mmCIF file of C-alpha atoms in Angstrom:
data_model
loop_
_atom_site.group_PDB
_atom_site.id
_atom_site.type_symbol
_atom_site.label_atom_id
_atom_site.label_comp_id
_atom_site.label_asym_id
_atom_site.label_seq_id
_atom_site.Cartn_x
_atom_site.Cartn_y
_atom_site.Cartn_z
ATOM 1 C CA UNK A 1 13.407 3.061 20.186
ATOM 2 C CA UNK A 2 10.981 5.944 20.178
ATOM 3 C CA UNK A 3 8.319 5.640 17.498
ATOM 4 C CA UNK A 4 7.311 8.792 15.631
ATOM 5 C CA UNK A 5 3.596 9.521 16.294
ATOM 6 C CA UNK A 6 1.891 11.214 13.357
ATOM 7 C CA UNK A 7 -0.908 12.561 15.581
ATOM 8 C CA UNK A 8 1.354 14.345 18.086
ATOM 9 C CA UNK A 9 4.555 15.146 16.251
ATOM 10 C CA UNK A 10 5.267 18.276 18.311
ATOM 11 C CA UNK A 11 5.103 16.232 21.505
ATOM 12 C CA UNK A 12 7.596 13.778 20.029
ATOM 13 C CA UNK A 13 9.952 16.605 19.068
ATOM 14 C CA UNK A 14 9.802 18.078 22.590
ATOM 15 C CA UNK A 15 10.580 14.634 23.996
ATOM 16 C CA UNK A 16 13.670 14.051 21.836
ATOM 17 C CA UNK A 17 14.946 17.562 22.466
ATOM 18 C CA UNK A 18 14.794 16.831 26.188
ATOM 19 C CA UNK A 19 17.191 13.877 25.833
ATOM 20 C CA UNK A 20 20.646 15.019 27.015
ATOM 21 C CA UNK A 21 23.486 15.236 24.516
ATOM 22 C CA UNK A 22 26.477 12.969 24.995
ATOM 23 C CA UNK A 23 29.966 14.162 25.688
ATOM 24 C CA UNK A 24 32.709 13.023 23.350
ATOM 25 C CA UNK A 25 33.918 10.516 25.951
ATOM 26 C CA UNK A 26 30.437 9.130 26.604
ATOM 27 C CA UNK A 27 29.867 8.748 22.890
ATOM 28 C CA UNK A 28 33.229 7.000 22.481
ATOM 29 C CA UNK A 29 32.576 4.581 25.345
ATOM 30 C CA UNK A 30 29.089 3.685 24.112
ATOM 31 C CA UNK A 31 30.321 3.100 20.550
ATOM 32 C CA UNK A 32 33.113 0.838 21.783
ATOM 33 C CA UNK A 33 30.709 -1.027 24.043
ATOM 34 C CA UNK A 34 28.333 -1.616 21.138
ATOM 35 C CA UNK A 35 30.881 -2.667 18.507
ATOM 36 C CA UNK A 36 33.188 -4.699 20.731
ATOM 37 C CA UNK A 37 30.743 -6.137 23.257
ATOM 38 C CA UNK A 38 27.589 -6.192 21.146
ATOM 39 C CA UNK A 39 25.715 -4.153 23.757
ATOM 40 C CA UNK A 40 22.441 -3.191 22.058
ATOM 41 C CA UNK A 41 21.524 -0.882 24.949
ATOM 42 C CA UNK A 42 24.617 1.207 24.153
ATOM 43 C CA UNK A 43 23.432 1.525 20.527
ATOM 44 C CA UNK A 44 19.987 2.580 21.725
ATOM 45 C CA UNK A 45 21.491 5.355 23.847
ATOM 46 C CA UNK A 46 23.548 6.586 20.888
ATOM 47 C CA UNK A 47 20.465 6.727 18.682
ATOM 48 C CA UNK A 48 18.273 8.444 21.287
ATOM 49 C CA UNK A 49 20.874 11.115 21.969
ATOM 50 C CA UNK A 50 21.012 12.014 18.264
ATOM 51 C CA UNK A 51 17.311 12.019 17.397
ATOM 52 C CA UNK A 52 17.233 15.814 17.665
ATOM 53 C CA UNK A 53 19.645 15.950 14.711
ATOM 54 C CA UNK A 54 17.288 13.765 12.694
ATOM 55 C CA UNK A 55 14.410 16.155 13.435
ATOM 56 C CA UNK A 56 16.538 19.147 12.440
ATOM 57 C CA UNK A 57 17.526 17.573 9.126
ATOM 58 C CA UNK A 58 14.009 16.298 8.386
ATOM 59 C CA UNK A 59 12.539 19.797 8.801
ATOM 60 C CA UNK A 60 14.553 20.869 5.779
ATOM 61 C CA UNK A 61 12.566 18.509 3.553
ATOM 62 C CA UNK A 62 9.039 19.561 4.501
ATOM 63 C CA UNK A 63 8.718 21.523 1.252
ATOM 64 C CA UNK A 64 8.164 18.304 -0.681
ATOM 65 C CA UNK A 65 4.648 17.898 0.679
ATOM 66 C CA UNK A 66 5.419 14.783 2.713
ATOM 67 C CA UNK A 67 4.482 14.343 6.414
ATOM 68 C CA UNK A 68 7.198 15.450 8.821
ATOM 69 C CA UNK A 69 6.599 12.317 10.911
ATOM 70 C CA UNK A 70 7.439 10.129 7.903
ATOM 71 C CA UNK A 71 10.564 12.142 7.118
ATOM 72 C CA UNK A 72 11.746 11.806 10.731
ATOM 73 C CA UNK A 73 11.005 8.080 10.688
ATOM 74 C CA UNK A 74 13.115 7.580 7.563
ATOM 75 C CA UNK A 75 15.874 9.768 8.943
ATOM 76 C CA UNK A 76 15.907 7.649 12.098
ATOM 77 C CA UNK A 77 16.507 4.565 9.976
ATOM 78 C CA UNK A 78 19.516 6.348 8.492
ATOM 79 C CA UNK A 79 20.751 7.229 11.988
ATOM 80 C CA UNK A 80 20.570 3.593 13.066
ATOM 81 C CA UNK A 81 22.571 2.564 10.002
ATOM 82 C CA UNK A 82 25.152 5.207 10.888
ATOM 83 C CA UNK A 83 25.456 3.925 14.461
ATOM 84 C CA UNK A 84 26.046 0.433 13.108
ATOM 85 C CA UNK A 85 28.862 1.669 10.850
ATOM 86 C CA UNK A 86 30.360 4.309 13.167
ATOM 87 C CA UNK A 87 34.113 3.921 13.688
ATOM 88 C CA UNK A 88 35.480 5.831 16.695
ATOM 89 C CA UNK A 89 39.044 5.411 15.413
ATOM 90 C CA UNK A 90 38.349 7.904 12.617
ATOM 91 C CA UNK A 91 38.308 10.797 15.084
ATOM 92 C CA UNK A 92 34.911 12.272 14.129
ATOM 93 C CA UNK A 93 31.750 12.699 16.165
ATOM 94 C CA UNK A 94 28.740 10.546 15.412
ATOM 95 C CA UNK A 95 26.606 13.585 14.508
ATOM 96 C CA UNK A 96 28.994 14.538 11.690
ATOM 97 C CA UNK A 97 29.281 10.946 10.488
ATOM 98 C CA UNK A 98 25.527 10.290 10.567
ATOM 99 C CA UNK A 99 24.482 13.297 8.447
ATOM 100 C CA UNK A 100 25.173 11.398 5.231
ATOM 101 C CA UNK A 101 23.168 8.343 6.291
ATOM 102 C CA UNK A 102 20.238 10.382 7.590
ATOM 103 C CA UNK A 103 20.007 12.451 4.397
ATOM 104 C CA UNK A 104 20.433 9.378 2.199
ATOM 105 C CA UNK A 105 17.388 7.662 3.727
ATOM 106 C CA UNK A 106 15.289 10.826 3.549
ATOM 107 C CA UNK A 107 16.359 11.439 -0.061
ATOM 108 C CA UNK A 108 15.346 7.917 -1.029
ATOM 109 C CA UNK A 109 11.973 8.327 0.699
ATOM 110 C CA UNK A 110 11.290 11.706 -0.933
ATOM 111 C CA UNK A 111 12.090 10.461 -4.432
ATOM 112 C CA UNK A 112 9.967 7.332 -4.011
ATOM 113 C CA UNK A 113 6.942 9.176 -2.630
ATOM 114 C CA UNK A 114 7.023 12.650 -4.174
ATOM 115 C CA UNK A 115 5.270 11.475 -7.326
ATOM 116 C CA UNK A 116 3.503 8.342 -8.478
ATOM 117 C CA UNK A 117 5.881 8.284 -11.438
ATOM 118 C CA UNK A 118 9.558 8.275 -10.453
ATOM 119 C CA UNK A 119 11.376 11.462 -11.468
ATOM 120 C CA UNK A 120 14.885 10.246 -10.645
ATOM 121 C CA UNK A 121 16.374 6.775 -10.978
ATOM 122 C CA UNK A 122 20.121 7.277 -11.503
ATOM 123 C CA UNK A 123 22.621 8.783 -9.069
ATOM 124 C CA UNK A 124 23.061 11.862 -11.275
ATOM 125 C CA UNK A 125 19.307 12.355 -11.526
ATOM 126 C CA UNK A 126 18.952 12.136 -7.749
ATOM 127 C CA UNK A 127 21.536 14.901 -7.336
ATOM 128 C CA UNK A 128 19.776 16.975 -9.972
ATOM 129 C CA UNK A 129 16.416 16.486 -8.277
ATOM 130 C CA UNK A 130 17.483 18.096 -5.002
ATOM 131 C CA UNK A 131 19.838 20.651 -6.575
ATOM 132 C CA UNK A 132 17.178 21.961 -8.946
ATOM 133 C CA UNK A 133 14.543 22.044 -6.199
ATOM 134 C CA UNK A 134 16.828 24.324 -4.209
ATOM 135 C CA UNK A 135 17.613 26.488 -7.231
ATOM 136 C CA UNK A 136 13.999 26.941 -8.289
ATOM 137 C CA UNK A 137 12.956 27.965 -4.755
ATOM 138 C CA UNK A 138 15.483 30.820 -4.909
ATOM 139 C CA UNK A 139 14.613 32.003 -8.401
ATOM 140 C CA UNK A 140 11.506 32.967 -10.320
ATOM 141 C CA UNK A 141 10.578 30.959 -13.376
ATOM 142 C CA UNK A 142 12.749 28.518 -15.282
ATOM 143 C CA UNK A 143 16.553 28.344 -15.189
ATOM 144 C CA UNK A 144 18.257 30.256 -17.979
ATOM 145 C CA UNK A 145 21.003 28.694 -20.110
ATOM 146 C CA UNK A 146 23.781 30.057 -17.889
ATOM 147 C CA UNK A 147 22.159 28.615 -14.749
ATOM 148 C CA UNK A 148 21.700 25.253 -16.454
ATOM 149 C CA UNK A 149 25.358 25.183 -17.539
ATOM 150 C CA UNK A 150 26.505 26.102 -14.016
ATOM 151 C CA UNK A 151 24.470 23.335 -12.386
ATOM 152 C CA UNK A 152 25.646 20.856 -15.035
ATOM 153 C CA UNK A 153 29.293 21.708 -14.337
ATOM 154 C CA UNK A 154 28.832 21.387 -10.570
ATOM 155 C CA UNK A 155 27.263 17.950 -10.814
ATOM 156 C CA UNK A 156 29.246 16.590 -13.754
ATOM 157 C CA UNK A 157 26.253 16.126 -16.060
ATOM 158 C CA UNK A 158 25.192 17.646 -19.358
ATOM 159 C CA UNK A 159 23.055 20.761 -19.687
ATOM 160 C CA UNK A 160 20.437 18.646 -21.473
ATOM 161 C CA UNK A 161 20.170 16.440 -18.347
ATOM 162 C CA UNK A 162 19.532 19.570 -16.293
ATOM 163 C CA UNK A 163 16.831 20.741 -18.710
ATOM 164 C CA UNK A 164 15.175 17.318 -18.743
ATOM 165 C CA UNK A 165 15.046 17.151 -14.946
ATOM 166 C CA UNK A 166 13.621 20.677 -14.794
ATOM 167 C CA UNK A 167 10.792 19.588 -17.102
ATOM 168 C CA UNK A 168 10.119 16.570 -14.861
ATOM 169 C CA UNK A 169 10.013 18.739 -11.745
ATOM 170 C CA UNK A 170 7.558 21.150 -13.331
ATOM 171 C CA UNK A 171 5.288 18.385 -14.577
ATOM 172 C CA UNK A 172 2.549 16.750 -12.531
ATOM 173 C CA UNK A 173 0.966 13.329 -12.286
ATOM 174 C CA UNK A 174 -2.259 12.843 -14.241
ATOM 175 C CA UNK A 175 -4.860 10.354 -13.041
ATOM 176 C CA UNK A 176 -5.674 7.721 -15.663
ATOM 177 C CA UNK A 177 -9.392 8.503 -15.516
ATOM 178 C CA UNK A 178 -9.060 12.207 -14.708
ATOM 179 C CA UNK A 179 -10.607 12.195 -11.263
ATOM 180 C CA UNK A 180 -12.070 15.679 -11.701
ATOM 181 C CA UNK A 181 -14.939 16.298 -9.299
ATOM 182 C CA UNK A 182 -17.979 18.456 -10.153
ATOM 183 C CA UNK A 183 -17.095 18.645 -13.826
ATOM 184 C CA UNK A 184 -19.641 17.784 -16.492
ATOM 185 C CA UNK A 185 -17.221 18.402 -19.340
ATOM 186 C CA UNK A 186 -15.134 15.421 -20.408
ATOM 187 C CA UNK A 187 -11.410 16.185 -20.425
ATOM 188 C CA UNK A 188 -10.002 15.007 -23.751
ATOM 189 C CA UNK A 189 -6.448 15.049 -22.385
ATOM 190 C CA UNK A 190 -6.814 12.400 -19.689
ATOM 191 C CA UNK A 191 -5.032 9.115 -20.541
ATOM 192 C CA UNK A 192 -8.221 7.060 -20.333
ATOM 193 C CA UNK A 193 -9.513 8.818 -23.445
ATOM 194 C CA UNK A 194 -6.594 8.103 -25.735
ATOM 195 C CA UNK A 195 -4.798 5.037 -24.332
ATOM 196 C CA UNK A 196 -7.681 2.616 -24.873
ATOM 197 C CA UNK A 197 -7.122 0.223 -27.783
ATOM 198 C CA UNK A 198 -10.482 0.417 -29.508
ATOM 199 C CA UNK A 199 -9.344 -2.069 -32.164
ATOM 200 C CA UNK A 200 -9.329 -4.975 -29.717
ATOM 201 C CA UNK A 201 -11.710 -4.956 -26.763
ATOM 202 C CA UNK A 202 -11.164 -8.389 -25.200
ATOM 203 C CA UNK A 203 -13.720 -7.888 -22.447
ATOM 204 C CA UNK A 204 -16.438 -6.988 -24.949
ATOM 205 C CA UNK A 205 -15.548 -9.987 -27.123
ATOM 206 C CA UNK A 206 -15.782 -12.388 -24.189
ATOM 207 C CA UNK A 207 -19.019 -10.773 -23.049
ATOM 208 C CA UNK A 208 -20.556 -11.091 -26.503
ATOM 209 C CA UNK A 209 -19.382 -14.686 -26.843
ATOM 210 C CA UNK A 210 -20.807 -15.584 -23.453
ATOM 211 C CA UNK A 211 -24.108 -13.880 -24.277
ATOM 212 C CA UNK A 212 -24.393 -15.677 -27.608
ATOM 213 C CA UNK A 213 -23.568 -19.026 -26.010
ATOM 214 C CA UNK A 214 -26.259 -18.562 -23.369
ATOM 215 C CA UNK A 215 -28.800 -17.464 -25.976
ATOM 216 C CA UNK A 216 -28.116 -20.592 -28.048
ATOM 217 C CA UNK A 217 -28.517 -22.827 -24.999
ATOM 218 C CA UNK A 218 -31.826 -21.176 -24.130
ATOM 219 C CA UNK A 219 -32.986 -21.313 -27.752
ATOM 220 C CA UNK A 220 -32.253 -25.013 -28.066
ATOM 221 C CA UNK A 221 -34.110 -25.636 -24.818
ATOM 222 C CA UNK A 222 -37.138 -23.666 -26.049
ATOM 223 C CA UNK A 223 -37.143 -25.352 -29.441
ATOM 224 C CA UNK A 224 -37.243 -28.694 -27.681
ATOM 225 C CA UNK A 225 -40.660 -27.796 -26.224
ATOM 226 C CA UNK A 226 -42.284 -27.035 -29.599
ATOM 227 C CA UNK A 227 -44.486 -29.587 -31.307
ATOM 228 C CA UNK A 228 -42.979 -31.439 -34.235
ATOM 229 C CA UNK A 229 -44.693 -29.417 -36.969
ATOM 230 C CA UNK A 230 -43.885 -26.015 -35.400
ATOM 231 C CA UNK A 231 -40.258 -27.058 -34.869
ATOM 232 C CA UNK A 232 -39.968 -28.120 -38.509
ATOM 233 C CA UNK A 233 -41.332 -24.774 -39.720
ATOM 234 C CA UNK A 234 -38.929 -22.709 -37.511
ATOM 235 C CA UNK A 235 -35.981 -24.884 -38.441
ATOM 236 C CA UNK A 236 -36.646 -24.769 -42.187
ATOM 237 C CA UNK A 237 -37.550 -21.050 -42.191
ATOM 238 C CA UNK A 238 -34.863 -19.652 -39.836
ATOM 239 C CA UNK A 239 -32.147 -22.136 -38.926
ATOM 240 C CA UNK A 240 -31.247 -24.042 -42.083
ATOM 241 C CA UNK A 241 -28.619 -22.617 -44.412
ATOM 242 C CA UNK A 242 -31.027 -22.985 -47.337
ATOM 243 C CA UNK A 243 -34.274 -21.529 -46.016
ATOM 244 C CA UNK A 244 -37.608 -22.801 -47.294
ATOM 245 C CA UNK A 245 -40.454 -20.589 -48.464
ATOM 246 C CA UNK A 246 -43.972 -20.644 -47.013
ATOM 247 C CA UNK A 247 -45.175 -22.250 -50.249
ATOM 248 C CA UNK A 248 -42.645 -25.058 -50.071
ATOM 249 C CA UNK A 249 -43.577 -25.812 -46.462
ATOM 250 C CA UNK A 250 -47.302 -25.691 -47.260
ATOM 251 C CA UNK A 251 -46.835 -28.283 -50.010
ATOM 252 C CA UNK A 252 -44.589 -30.459 -47.823
ATOM 253 C CA UNK A 253 -47.002 -30.411 -44.831
ATOM 254 C CA UNK A 254 -50.151 -30.635 -46.962
ATOM 255 C CA UNK A 255 -51.715 -27.471 -45.498
ATOM 256 C CA UNK A 256 -52.512 -24.011 -46.805
ATOM 257 C CA UNK A 257 -49.908 -21.257 -47.056
ATOM 258 C CA UNK A 258 -51.871 -19.174 -44.539
ATOM 259 C CA UNK A 259 -51.852 -22.061 -42.061
ATOM 260 C CA UNK A 260 -48.047 -22.279 -42.290
ATOM 261 C CA UNK A 261 -47.861 -18.516 -41.610
ATOM 262 C CA UNK A 262 -50.116 -18.905 -38.547
ATOM 263 C CA UNK A 263 -48.059 -21.810 -37.170
ATOM 264 C CA UNK A 264 -44.834 -19.866 -37.704
ATOM 265 C CA UNK A 265 -46.225 -16.773 -35.947
ATOM 266 C CA UNK A 266 -47.458 -18.816 -32.983
ATOM 267 C CA UNK A 267 -44.129 -20.653 -32.658
ATOM 268 C CA UNK A 268 -42.142 -17.394 -32.780
ATOM 269 C CA UNK A 269 -44.399 -15.956 -30.071
ATOM 270 C CA UNK A 270 -43.733 -18.933 -27.807
ATOM 271 C CA UNK A 271 -39.981 -18.629 -28.393
ATOM 272 C CA UNK A 272 -39.985 -14.901 -27.588
ATOM 273 C CA UNK A 273 -41.928 -15.370 -24.347
ATOM 274 C CA UNK A 274 -39.674 -18.237 -23.230
ATOM 275 C CA UNK A 275 -36.440 -16.334 -23.983
ATOM 276 C CA UNK A 276 -37.659 -13.221 -22.137
ATOM 277 C CA UNK A 277 -38.482 -15.368 -19.110
ATOM 278 C CA UNK A 278 -34.969 -16.868 -19.208
ATOM 279 C CA UNK A 279 -33.389 -13.414 -19.412
ATOM 280 C CA UNK A 280 -35.401 -12.160 -16.461
#
C-alpha cells in the first residue's frame, strides 16, 4: 500500500494518477480472486487502481482546515473497507460502491479533528454539520427561517436542531488559559478566570499543611537545643495555652523581671536564626 507523504503530497498525487484504471472485467476478476481465493495481492491492485478517486473526494474537504494528506489517508482506509465488502454480483463498479465508505471515513475524521470540542455526535447532527457547511459557503450571513425549515425538512430534523448546529459551527474553541500572546491585558472571558473554585483550593491547603508541619518539626528541633531556663520561658510565654507573664516567671525562677525579658529575647533570636538557616 502506498503511504501518503505529508511533505510531498503533490508527488504522491501524480504517482496515483499514473496508475492505470481497471476495466470492468479486470475489476471483476480481481474481486473474485480476492473474495474466493483470499488473494491479498488482488485486493492491493483494486485499492491502488482507485486511489485517484480517494484523492478527488478528499480535495472536496480541504475547506475544513485539515491537511490534505490526512484526508487522503482516511479516505484510503474507507476504500480498503469498501474493497473488503465489495460484491461483484450486485452489478456495480467498485468506484460507485466505494464512494460511501470513503466519505464515511473522511466525515468521521473531519468531525473528530475539526474542533477540540465535538460539534456533532448523533447521526442527524453529522448530516447537519456537512449540510450547513455547504449552505453557509454559498450564502452570506446566517440562515433565515425559511432556509432553516428547508434544511430541517430535507434531513428529517427540527428547525431548532438546525439553529443549534448553526450556532455550534459559528462558535470557536477557547483555550482554558487564553493563550493570547503579546497581550498585557487580562481577558476576563477566558475559562481560567471564572471556572476556578476559589472556595476550595486543595493544592493550597496541602501546601499550607506541609509548610506548617515542617515548621513545627524545625521548631521542636531548635527548642531542643535551648538551655533549660530559656526553654521554660519560651514554653510558658508562647506555647502553653495559659501563657505566663514576665512577673510570674521572674518570681518562679527567682530572678528580676528584666532578666526574664533578656533571656526571652536571646532565646527568640536563637530560634529565628536557626529557622532561617533551615529554610535556606
